[in-house]
Amino acid sequence: MKKYNFNAGPSMLPREVIENTAKQILDFNGSGLSLMEISHRAKDFQPVVDECVALFKELLQIPDGYSVIFLGGGASLQFMQIPANFLIKKAAYVNSGTWAKKALKEAKLYGEVIEVATSAEANYTYYPSGFEALVPADADYLHITTNNTIYGTQLRKDPCVAVPLIADMSSDIMSRPVDVSKYTAIYGGAQKNIAMAGVTVVILKDDMLGKAPRTLPTMIDYRTHVEKGSMFNTPPVVPIYSMLENLRWIKKNGGVEAAAQRAQERADLLYAEIDRNKLFHGTVDEASRSWMNICFVMNDEYKELEKTFFDFATERGMVGIKGHRSVGGFRASCYNAQTIEGVEAFIAAMRDFEARY
Amino acid sequence: MKKYNFNAGPSMLPREVIENTAKQILDFNGSGLSLMEISHRAKDFQPVVDECVALFKELLQIPDGYSVIFLGGGASLQFMQIPANFLIKKAAYVNSGTWAKKALKEAKLYGEVIEVATSAEANYTYYPSGFEALVPADADYLHITTNNTIYGTQLRKDPCVAVPLIADMSSDIMSRPVDVSKYTAIYGGAQKNIAMAGVTVVILKDDMLGKAPRTLPTMIDYRTHVEKGSMFNTPPVVPIYSMLENLRWIKKNGGVEAAAQRAQERADLLYAEIDRNKLFHGTVDEASRSWMNICFVMNDEYKELEKTFFDFATERGMVGIKGHRSVGGFRASCYNAQTIEGVEAFIAAMRDFEARY
């Protein structure tokens, strides 16, 4: 039976990306060696890294003066690496969800942290607004989390602030256009929209580096990786290669503008069904609804059917649809590789299930 | 033409490990999803991590009271993570090569560092001996690098010291038996003997954790990863899976005892040829010769033939045989997956080349 992958991350990837990666694992570029066993210093691997950087710059229209690096360790490591490199005295954070809160917590080790806005009191069911005006003028930076994977809220505009702007875009990077010139740093684990798990992307404004008043461990200092083009130590070779295949796929399919259009189309279909269906309701304020993670629960009067619907949808091929325990219910994650076919299969399951009750 | 992979890392892996990984990338356990797109929280992935831990404990006979965790970021990140977690006041380091020196440098950020022994004055051509007696009794730990990838020296015994012992085994982990009970921590990038690049293994003595007098960033504190069984954040799923396939292969082929036997056999053959052949000589003192990285150069009178031999061997299928720029000449890296056939092909190339001059 055909499976429809709604995993929140690691998550669905385009079939051709999967097949091309498997092929290179069997024989990398006809070299007779596997992608798993080539040296990162091999002359055939440098072009992989170079093309990834070039595609990042092209697809996100990254201006001159920015570097793109690929690290291991996950976005969670960035929660400490960002303040270690950028926090001088005081930083402002928007606490819009679980991951935002984790980022904020790590920053406290490096200086004063101002929570300029939060939706914690409403279980993060909306994206805080008006936070731009609340950022202290002397903050070293404002940190935002553009998409909240667990709660299904998203900020799809680039905030306008007078201080340096830093964003965790782990769950919506490369799914929509971004004005990179507004940011000092953008980072994201790649395992949602752009690669298998194991690589983290960081986009950095070069002239903002090296200002923090502390001696950094070599691996924590972004300059180490910028100067060595992500080759200071052995990078995660296969995850990076899978990212290259993904970036090529994104480009071939119309870039981030087309990706955003498809994301909106998928999300609109699903939210419309959630709003229409008598069994379900969305958990997020309409204005904050994410295109990436679509969260909904059963209406109170049908609450006891939750497990039954989960089994019903699973039998029809839906995978990874359980909501995070902080929200409950269901979550359909629709990253770049998600298809209209998948969304329609999910909607059909919701309709057919409704017809029974 | 058949290729013989002598890369220093990432490096040769058993063909069945490569093929099984490629197969799971196309369809993971018959789930209809790729290994690249499954959730790390999926019920099929936890058994992968559990089996990796169990095989580590079985193959290295790790006693009770130790944890095995899998991290991203590479062994280079461990250079700061080890002192961050274990250095209270003073640590002792053996400076036996480039990576040992890098580890020592990072430790200085966290306290006093005593270089108890070094072979730097001889371009690291031997492994320092007698260092055990030079370790201060009040050192928080002694740090050693058991195999020096660049210089081709190795310490194949577990040193006996009165302070906690910590070892970087990046380039010889799982290639020989180790008495883990002698160590407080053992770590290693997996991309040489046990996996594709992208995962780092850390073996930790549980009751030694949490003693350092500093607040650690969450991701830097080993307890985070021990408590969550390497699942605090998204782990590198595919690299970990490739490690599982490798550990199974090691077990099937007789465990680390048999791996050590094969390593010695390969190394003995190559060193014998280096010693016999009139064109070459080894760069390392005999007592310190590594079984993993076999380094040699052309004798002075044949120095101008270096490039010619490199091309000659390359044409016969040898890959990754260039010595590191700090040593020059040639390096044949012979990790777990290296075959006698590969070593014999290299030796035949050396002999045939010699016959021409």
XYZ file of C-alpha atoms in Angstrom:
714
model
C 0.000 0.000 0.000
C 1.186 3.493 -0.845
C 2.442 5.416 2.188
C 1.929 9.139 2.709
C 4.675 10.558 4.894
C 3.573 13.344 7.273
C 6.520 12.989 9.678
C 7.495 16.224 11.466
C 11.222 15.635 10.853
C 13.169 13.754 9.656
C 10.500 13.845 7.006
C 9.394 13.178 3.473
C 11.944 13.725 0.714
C 11.422 13.669 -3.057
C 11.708 10.147 -4.458
C 14.321 11.177 -7.003
C 16.476 12.628 -4.210
C 16.253 9.317 -2.370
C 17.033 7.248 -5.457
C 19.919 9.445 -6.584
C 21.454 9.318 -3.101
C 21.115 5.512 -2.982
C 22.757 5.305 -6.399
C 25.738 7.407 -5.304
C 26.059 5.257 -2.209
C 26.538 2.257 -4.471
C 28.971 4.068 -6.778
C 29.908 7.730 -6.376
C 30.212 9.477 -9.742
C 31.358 6.236 -11.378
C 34.476 6.220 -9.182
C 34.050 2.606 -8.082
C 33.821 3.848 -4.479
C 30.758 4.503 -2.366
C 29.692 8.013 -1.337
C 29.989 6.545 2.186
C 33.709 5.877 1.834
C 35.096 8.808 -0.130
C 37.380 11.307 1.542
C 35.904 14.742 2.198
C 39.182 15.979 0.728
C 38.621 14.021 -2.490
C 38.472 16.258 -5.538
C 34.963 14.973 -6.276
C 33.515 16.076 -2.935
C 34.587 19.730 -2.898
C 32.274 20.405 -5.886
C 29.385 18.960 -3.829
C 29.965 21.513 -1.066
C 30.570 24.304 -3.573
C 27.348 23.560 -5.450
C 25.374 23.446 -2.184
C 26.676 26.895 -1.247
C 26.001 28.241 -4.742
C 22.455 26.857 -4.791
C 21.750 28.287 -1.340
C 22.919 31.700 -2.513
C 20.949 31.470 -5.739
C 17.698 30.068 -4.343
C 17.521 32.432 -1.359
C 19.126 35.320 -3.270
C 21.694 35.725 -0.524
C 23.550 39.028 -1.005
C 27.317 39.450 -1.024
C 28.923 39.558 2.403
C 27.222 36.407 3.671
C 28.672 32.923 4.168
C 26.820 29.616 4.116
C 28.255 26.807 6.246
C 27.235 23.221 6.930
C 27.765 21.800 10.414
C 26.977 18.684 12.417
C 25.326 18.622 15.819
C 21.837 19.832 14.909
C 20.045 23.141 15.431
C 20.022 22.405 19.176
C 23.762 23.026 19.210
C 23.114 26.371 17.524
C 21.045 27.396 20.532
C 24.339 27.848 22.390
C 26.524 28.671 19.398
C 24.444 31.713 18.416
C 24.756 33.516 21.791
C 28.376 32.347 22.185
C 29.187 34.188 18.946
C 26.776 37.135 19.062
C 25.711 37.922 22.629
C 27.787 40.711 24.084
C 25.554 41.972 26.901
C 21.883 41.549 26.191
C 19.743 39.673 23.676
C 16.028 39.737 22.884
C 14.081 36.538 22.211
C 10.558 35.853 21.008
C 9.292 32.812 22.907
C 6.913 31.352 20.345
C 7.199 27.645 21.160
C 9.188 24.771 22.610
C 12.277 25.271 20.454
C 12.246 29.059 20.867
C 12.154 28.521 24.628
C 15.098 26.126 24.442
C 17.081 28.659 22.411
C 16.286 31.362 24.969
C 17.406 29.144 27.848
C 20.850 28.535 26.324
C 21.377 32.253 25.680
C 21.095 32.962 29.413
C 24.486 31.318 29.901
C 26.060 34.134 27.891
C 24.331 37.293 29.115
C 21.064 39.004 29.853
C 18.063 37.736 27.923
C 14.860 39.694 27.411
C 11.768 37.718 26.430
C 10.128 40.433 24.348
C 6.980 38.469 23.587
C 5.445 35.076 24.161
C 2.300 33.090 23.552
C 3.150 30.576 26.277
C 0.087 31.592 28.282
C -2.108 30.304 25.416
C -0.097 27.104 24.884
C 1.586 28.802 21.915
C -1.578 28.746 19.793
C -0.652 32.008 18.078
C 2.503 33.733 16.893
C 3.133 36.799 19.086
C 2.681 40.051 17.165
C 3.982 43.542 17.745
C 7.215 42.265 19.252
C 9.323 44.454 16.973
C 8.386 47.554 19.001
C 9.374 45.850 22.252
C 12.970 45.070 21.358
C 15.373 47.165 23.474
C 17.435 49.473 21.285
C 20.606 48.233 22.946
C 19.931 44.526 22.393
C 22.760 42.736 20.614
C 20.206 40.863 18.542
C 16.628 39.694 18.297
C 16.131 35.930 17.987
C 13.004 34.502 16.389
C 11.839 31.009 15.451
C 9.999 31.418 12.172
C 8.054 28.146 12.242
C 7.029 26.312 15.389
C 7.023 22.640 14.435
C 5.241 21.416 17.555
C 2.464 24.026 17.747
C 1.991 24.687 14.046
C 2.426 28.463 14.010
C 4.532 30.378 11.525
C 5.789 33.896 10.912
C 5.993 34.317 7.163
C 7.365 37.851 7.064
C 10.786 39.234 7.802
C 10.425 41.392 10.913
C 11.724 44.927 10.719
C 13.894 45.746 13.705
C 16.731 48.160 14.385
C 18.953 45.500 15.976
C 20.591 42.491 14.295
C 18.056 39.803 13.489
C 18.726 36.079 13.965
C 16.306 33.339 12.995
C 15.950 29.631 13.615
C 14.331 28.475 10.372
C 14.768 24.748 11.006
C 11.280 23.860 9.900
C 10.648 26.302 7.078
C 14.008 27.089 5.502
C 13.876 26.865 1.689
C 10.088 26.589 1.743
C 9.495 30.273 0.949
C 11.406 33.411 -0.097
C 13.233 35.275 2.666
C 14.924 38.661 2.524
C 18.285 37.455 3.832
C 19.660 41.021 3.856
C 17.487 41.666 6.917
C 19.265 38.946 8.929
C 22.596 38.651 10.694
C 22.205 34.878 10.972
C 19.764 32.224 9.816
C 20.152 28.610 10.873
C 18.306 25.371 10.562
C 18.550 21.637 10.924
C 18.205 20.339 7.378
C 16.078 17.274 8.125
C 12.737 18.809 7.287
C 12.742 20.697 4.007
C 16.171 20.016 2.536
C 18.008 16.831 3.535
C 18.327 13.684 5.600
C 19.165 14.280 9.276
C 22.766 15.044 10.200
C 23.543 18.448 8.755
C 22.739 21.961 9.968
C 22.898 25.024 7.737
C 24.042 28.413 9.030
C 23.897 31.603 6.951
C 26.060 34.321 8.467
C 26.692 37.990 7.791
C 30.474 38.011 7.674
C 31.086 41.435 9.170
C 29.092 40.567 12.297
C 31.447 37.769 13.331
C 34.162 37.994 15.972
C 32.549 40.666 18.139
C 31.632 38.656 21.232
C 33.936 39.379 24.182
C 34.908 35.804 24.969
C 37.419 33.213 23.813
C 35.442 30.575 21.988
C 36.303 26.910 21.593
C 37.531 26.464 18.014
C 34.531 24.415 16.874
C 32.066 26.870 18.441
C 33.573 29.919 16.704
C 31.721 30.360 13.399
C 34.841 31.909 11.882
C 36.542 28.504 12.002
C 33.973 27.043 9.635
C 33.602 30.131 7.452
C 37.360 30.334 6.905
C 37.634 26.639 6.038
C 34.487 26.464 3.905
C 32.848 23.879 6.228
C 35.948 21.673 5.897
C 37.724 22.442 9.194
C 36.919 18.920 10.294
C 35.235 15.999 8.539
C 31.774 17.185 7.516
C 28.759 14.827 7.339
C 29.433 13.771 3.755
C 26.300 11.775 2.922
C 23.823 14.182 4.592
C 25.451 17.065 2.665
C 25.158 15.114 -0.569
C 21.451 14.493 0.083
C 21.077 18.254 0.564
C 22.659 18.881 -2.825
C 20.135 16.562 -4.480
C 17.332 18.386 -2.655
C 18.535 21.842 -3.601
C 18.764 20.752 -7.245
C 15.212 19.419 -6.979
C 13.957 22.686 -5.472
C 15.593 24.668 -8.275
C 14.190 22.382 -10.980
C 10.747 22.798 -9.481
C 10.697 26.576 -9.615
C 12.747 27.630 -6.601
C 11.455 28.871 -3.264
C 8.688 30.977 -4.839
C 7.107 27.876 -6.355
C 7.798 25.918 -3.150
C 5.867 28.547 -1.191
C 3.001 28.423 -3.658
C 2.756 24.641 -3.350
C 3.035 24.860 0.437
C 0.179 27.361 0.597
C -1.949 25.282 -1.753
C -1.465 22.140 0.357
C -2.086 23.988 3.609
C -5.189 25.765 2.275
C -6.715 22.433 1.258
C -6.060 20.853 4.630
C -7.158 23.814 6.732
C -10.331 24.117 4.641
C -11.168 20.492 5.385
C -10.368 20.913 9.093
C -12.684 23.950 9.213
C -15.427 22.156 7.285
C -15.311 18.724 8.912
C -17.632 18.349 11.890
C -15.194 16.058 13.713
C -12.148 18.316 13.846
C -10.911 21.790 14.618
C -7.561 23.482 14.169
C -5.524 24.330 17.273
C -3.983 27.557 16.000
C -5.315 31.081 15.495
C -6.053 31.563 11.821
C -3.535 34.368 11.318
C -0.706 32.238 12.713
C -1.395 29.003 10.847
C 1.722 27.277 9.594
C 2.030 25.985 6.051
C 4.468 23.366 7.298
C 2.840 21.763 10.337
C -0.921 21.604 10.293
C -2.210 20.796 13.771
C -5.760 19.806 14.627
C -7.697 17.895 17.253
C -11.057 16.158 17.483
C -13.963 18.261 18.597
C -14.891 17.599 22.216
C -18.014 15.585 21.379
C -15.936 13.190 19.230
C -12.895 13.041 21.508
C -13.286 9.309 22.128
C -12.830 8.689 18.370
C -9.272 9.985 18.323
C -7.588 6.587 18.474
C -10.107 5.160 16.003
C -9.359 7.900 13.468
C -5.641 7.480 13.977
C -5.940 3.765 13.169
C -8.307 4.473 10.261
C -5.904 6.978 8.669
C -2.901 4.757 9.349
C -4.599 1.858 7.586
C -4.996 4.101 4.565
C -1.279 4.829 4.439
C -0.853 8.002 6.510
C 2.421 7.971 8.490
C 3.565 10.300 11.253
C 0.226 12.044 11.821
C 0.145 11.937 15.606
C 0.268 15.390 17.186
C 3.090 16.210 19.571
C 2.183 15.337 23.161
C 2.170 19.069 24.074
C -0.765 19.607 21.691
C -2.350 16.189 21.241
C -4.539 15.250 18.308
C -3.013 15.246 14.863
C -0.289 16.982 12.922
C 0.156 16.797 9.172
C 3.646 18.015 8.355
C 3.811 19.216 4.768
C 7.391 20.127 3.909
C 8.764 20.762 0.432
C 8.449 17.157 -0.735
C 4.843 16.759 0.351
C 2.427 16.239 -2.539
C -1.111 17.335 -3.280
C -1.827 13.631 -3.704
C -0.741 13.013 -0.099
C -2.840 15.891 1.191
C -5.857 14.700 -0.795
C -5.435 11.179 0.569
C -5.454 12.587 4.076
C -8.529 14.726 3.345
C -10.308 11.727 1.841
C -9.596 9.790 5.041
C -11.027 12.654 7.127
C -14.163 12.784 4.945
C -14.728 9.054 4.842
C -14.288 8.856 8.582
C -16.738 11.729 9.095
C -19.309 9.938 6.924
C -19.346 7.087 9.435
C -20.418 9.318 12.319
C 39.126 -1.327 -12.981
C 38.907 -2.513 -9.373
C 39.648 0.268 -6.874
C 41.517 -0.241 -3.612
C 40.479 2.353 -1.059
C 43.267 3.545 1.259
C 41.561 6.799 2.288
C 42.495 8.050 5.771
C 38.866 8.835 6.624
C 36.087 8.799 5.601
C 37.365 5.488 4.402
C 36.719 2.022 3.071
C 33.629 0.215 4.333
C 32.589 -3.416 3.780
C 30.633 -3.804 0.546
C 27.729 -5.504 2.302
C 27.452 -2.550 4.709
C 27.257 -0.203 1.731
C 24.708 -2.315 -0.124
C 22.518 -2.885 2.923
C 22.511 0.843 3.691
C 21.588 1.696 0.087
C 18.779 -0.857 0.254
C 17.338 0.668 3.428
C 17.560 4.102 1.837
C 15.277 2.855 -0.922
C 12.887 1.138 1.526
C 13.440 0.989 5.265
C 12.444 -2.395 6.711
C 9.767 -2.794 4.055
C 7.934 0.261 5.439
C 7.542 1.940 2.056
C 9.545 4.895 3.405
C 13.217 5.676 2.969
C 15.682 5.479 5.870
C 16.327 9.132 4.909
C 12.777 10.205 5.736
C 11.781 8.205 8.811
C 11.295 9.925 12.134
C 13.966 9.271 14.742
C 10.970 8.737 17.050
C 9.555 6.034 14.767
C 9.235 2.705 16.507
C 11.539 1.145 13.896
C 14.444 3.484 14.622
C 14.755 3.062 18.394
C 15.786 -0.595 17.845
C 18.610 0.653 15.570
C 20.030 2.811 18.366
C 19.450 0.087 20.962
C 21.243 -2.527 18.866
C 24.181 -0.157 18.252
C 24.564 0.362 22.003
C 24.224 -3.370 22.693
C 26.800 -4.283 20.032
C 29.220 -1.674 21.362
C 28.886 -3.118 24.846
C 29.242 -6.681 23.602
C 32.111 -6.153 21.154
C 34.213 -4.005 23.501
C 33.043 -5.872 26.618
C 32.044 -2.591 28.216
C 31.366 -3.170 31.926
C 28.254 -2.018 33.787
C 28.253 1.619 34.800
C 29.154 2.925 31.351
C 26.956 4.635 28.755
C 27.438 4.729 25.004
C 26.099 7.774 23.156
C 26.055 8.862 19.531
C 26.502 12.539 18.720
C 26.925 14.817 15.715
C 29.654 17.401 15.301
C 32.711 15.169 14.965
C 35.541 14.299 17.341
C 36.782 17.883 16.965
C 33.784 19.018 19.000
C 34.783 16.505 21.677
C 38.082 18.354 22.051
C 36.121 21.053 23.900
C 33.355 18.847 25.265
C 35.761 16.578 27.177
C 37.405 19.369 29.217
C 34.064 21.192 29.591
C 32.710 18.083 31.325
C 35.786 16.730 33.099
C 38.357 19.458 33.693
C 38.064 20.867 37.203
C 41.497 22.425 37.728
C 44.226 20.663 35.834
C 44.470 18.067 33.075
C 47.385 16.106 31.622
C 47.737 15.557 27.875
C 50.066 13.428 25.776
C 50.893 15.438 22.650
C 51.457 12.644 20.168
C 50.325 14.302 16.941
C 48.217 16.926 15.201
C 44.886 15.862 16.696
C 46.319 15.383 20.182
C 47.691 18.912 19.966
C 44.316 20.264 18.901
C 42.637 18.494 21.831
C 45.204 19.957 24.210
C 44.641 23.466 22.852
C 40.882 23.358 23.500
C 41.407 22.112 27.076
C 43.335 25.277 27.918
C 40.072 27.209 27.769
C 38.875 25.258 30.801
C 41.861 25.092 33.127
C 45.539 24.315 33.497
C 46.940 21.839 30.996
C 50.137 19.859 31.516
C 51.751 18.397 28.415
C 53.251 15.318 30.093
C 55.016 14.020 27.005
C 55.440 14.799 23.332
C 57.252 13.655 20.239
C 56.735 16.987 18.480
C 60.509 17.583 18.391
C 60.833 14.525 16.108
C 57.856 15.428 13.917
C 55.814 12.863 15.894
C 57.674 9.897 14.421
C 57.284 7.884 17.646
C 54.689 7.462 20.355
C 56.000 9.005 23.587
C 56.739 6.363 26.234
C 56.995 6.545 29.990
C 54.381 9.286 30.214
C 52.399 7.395 32.854
C 55.010 8.250 35.493
C 54.869 11.933 34.596
C 51.171 12.485 35.201
C 50.621 14.758 38.226
C 48.747 12.903 40.971
C 46.265 15.775 41.204
C 45.414 15.867 37.492
C 41.681 15.573 36.799
C 42.445 13.238 33.936
C 45.057 12.098 31.441
C 44.117 12.488 27.768
C 45.702 10.307 25.101
C 45.195 9.842 21.360
C 45.623 6.143 20.754
C 46.255 6.281 17.014
C 47.745 9.245 15.191
C 46.185 9.190 11.732
C 48.517 11.723 10.179
C 51.829 10.409 11.495
C 51.020 6.700 11.610
C 51.877 5.971 15.247
C 49.730 3.963 17.622
C 49.573 3.033 21.300
C 48.077 -0.441 21.442
C 48.029 -0.876 25.214
C 45.834 0.643 27.874
C 48.071 2.895 29.964
C 48.051 2.351 33.699
C 47.615 5.625 35.540
C 46.228 6.648 38.925
C 44.073 9.436 37.475
C 41.003 9.112 35.220
C 41.978 8.132 31.696
C 40.367 9.637 28.585
C 41.166 8.557 25.044
C 40.494 9.823 21.554
C 40.231 6.565 19.602
C 38.866 8.133 16.414
C 41.126 6.166 14.148
C 41.389 2.813 15.913
C 38.138 2.307 17.793
C 36.700 -1.193 17.242
C 39.885 -2.317 15.492
C 41.296 -4.058 18.598
C 40.291 -5.097 22.126
C 40.414 -2.373 24.770
C 40.015 -2.693 28.536
C 37.252 -0.118 28.840
C 37.239 -0.423 32.642
C 40.529 1.506 32.644
C 38.880 4.547 31.011
C 36.617 7.335 32.179
C 35.811 8.297 28.592
C 36.583 7.032 25.113
C 35.475 8.927 22.040
C 35.864 8.745 18.324
C 34.568 9.994 15.024
C 33.045 6.928 13.404
C 34.135 7.588 9.827
C 37.201 5.374 9.847
C 36.533 1.945 11.315
C 32.803 1.884 11.923
C 30.545 4.125 9.792
C 30.038 6.806 7.190
C 30.967 10.341 8.361
C 28.471 12.201 10.543
C 28.365 10.366 13.856
C 30.701 10.430 16.862
C 30.701 7.756 19.559
C 31.347 8.572 23.213
C 31.715 5.903 25.908
C 31.340 7.416 29.373
C 31.732 6.170 32.935
C 28.454 7.314 34.413
C 29.640 8.133 37.932
C 32.298 10.522 36.600
C 29.760 12.866 35.025
C 28.529 16.147 36.506
C 31.645 16.997 38.514
C 32.986 19.978 36.571
C 32.378 23.278 38.377
C 30.651 25.104 35.551
C 27.203 25.472 34.055
C 27.318 23.741 30.715
C 25.226 24.468 27.647
C 22.618 21.702 27.422
C 24.078 20.118 24.272
C 27.628 20.187 25.710
C 26.657 18.416 28.949
C 27.102 14.664 28.364
C 24.327 13.968 30.876
C 21.796 15.409 28.415
C 22.596 12.722 25.889
C 23.087 9.897 28.411
C 19.698 10.598 30.001
C 17.906 10.715 26.659
C 19.728 7.769 25.093
C 21.187 9.918 22.272
C 17.672 11.139 21.425
C 17.673 14.571 23.091
C 17.630 16.096 19.640
C 17.424 14.594 16.164
C 20.391 12.246 15.815
C 22.145 11.604 12.464
C 19.805 8.777 11.457
C 21.518 7.429 8.334
C 25.088 7.606 9.714
C 23.894 5.739 12.832
C 22.241 3.104 10.662
C 25.475 2.610 8.708
C 27.222 2.093 12.046
C 24.741 -0.632 12.959
C 25.503 -2.460 9.721
C 29.226 -2.130 10.446
C 28.974 -3.372 14.007
C 26.997 -6.393 12.799
C 29.698 -7.025 10.200
C 32.445 -6.785 12.839
C 30.604 -9.252 15.060
C 29.986 -11.671 12.197
C 33.678 -11.557 11.347
C 34.909 -12.535 14.781
C 34.686 -9.325 16.805
C 37.510 -6.980 17.716
C 39.962 -9.797 18.439
C 39.706 -11.025 14.850
C 39.717 -7.424 13.592
C 43.005 -6.850 15.417
C 44.457 -10.031 13.982
C 43.541 -9.006 10.445
C 44.867 -5.474 11.061
C 48.190 -6.816 12.246
C 48.422 -9.228 9.325
C 47.800 -6.434 6.805
C 50.214 -4.071 8.528
C 52.944 -6.720 8.847
C 52.758 -7.406 5.111
C 52.994 -3.750 4.184
C 55.750 -2.853 6.652
C 57.751 -5.896 5.513
C 57.570 -4.685 1.930
C 58.463 -1.117 2.929
C 61.494 -2.439 4.833
C 62.528 -4.727 1.964
C 61.933 -2.439 -1.012
C 64.980 -0.391 -2.006
C 62.835 2.606 -3.008
C 61.009 3.232 0.260
C 61.398 3.579 3.991
C 58.881 3.922 6.817
C 58.617 7.250 8.615
C 57.867 5.879 12.072
C 59.982 4.173 14.754
C 59.338 0.456 14.615
C 57.897 0.220 18.140
C 55.301 2.901 17.377
C 54.104 1.680 13.998
C 50.368 1.953 13.521
C 48.282 -0.908 12.163
C 45.818 1.620 10.819
C 47.880 4.236 8.969
C 51.034 2.984 7.344
C 53.244 5.917 6.384
C 56.306 5.756 4.170
C 58.371 7.931 1.878
C 60.770 7.425 -0.995
C 64.404 7.007 -0.099
C 66.398 10.162 -0.779
C 68.098 8.803 -3.898
C 64.679 8.063 -5.470
C 62.905 11.190 -4.219
C 62.247 12.455 -7.746
C 60.206 9.299 -8.470
C 57.532 10.155 -5.895
C 55.024 11.609 -8.332
C 55.754 8.820 -10.838
C 55.032 6.141 -8.246
C 51.885 7.934 -7.134
C 50.602 7.914 -10.721
C 51.736 4.310 -11.235
C 49.868 3.081 -8.154
C 46.828 5.204 -8.966
C 46.645 3.669 -12.433
C 46.542 0.259 -10.778
C 43.525 1.251 -8.681
C 45.007 2.553 -5.424
C 42.961 5.466 -4.018
C 43.829 7.872 -1.192
C 47.497 6.894 -0.855
C 49.017 10.363 -0.662
C 50.666 11.076 2.684
C 49.445 14.025 4.731
C 51.338 17.211 3.853
C 52.942 17.215 7.345
C 54.704 13.938 6.498
C 54.772 13.763 2.721
C 55.199 10.537 0.778
C 52.524 7.887 1.082
C 49.993 6.641 3.573
C 48.087 3.392 3.265
C 45.177 3.519 5.672
C 44.023 0.022 6.548
C 40.915 0.212 8.704
C 38.566 -2.659 9.529
C 37.202 -3.028 6.012
C 40.617 -3.156 4.323
C 41.374 -6.477 2.667
C 44.483 -8.573 2.232
C 43.726 -8.378 -1.475
C 43.989 -4.574 -1.321
C 47.240 -4.724 0.605
C 48.664 -7.290 -1.824
C 47.678 -5.114 -4.777
C 49.538 -2.209 -3.203
C 52.570 -4.376 -2.487
C 52.566 -5.693 -6.077
C 52.549 -2.074 -7.309
C 55.542 -1.299 -5.067
C 57.414 -4.354 -6.328
C 56.650 -3.813 -9.992
C 57.668 -0.198 -9.684
C 60.917 -1.172 -7.968
C 61.687 -3.613 -10.778
C 61.774 -0.687 -13.192
C 64.544 1.102 -11.325
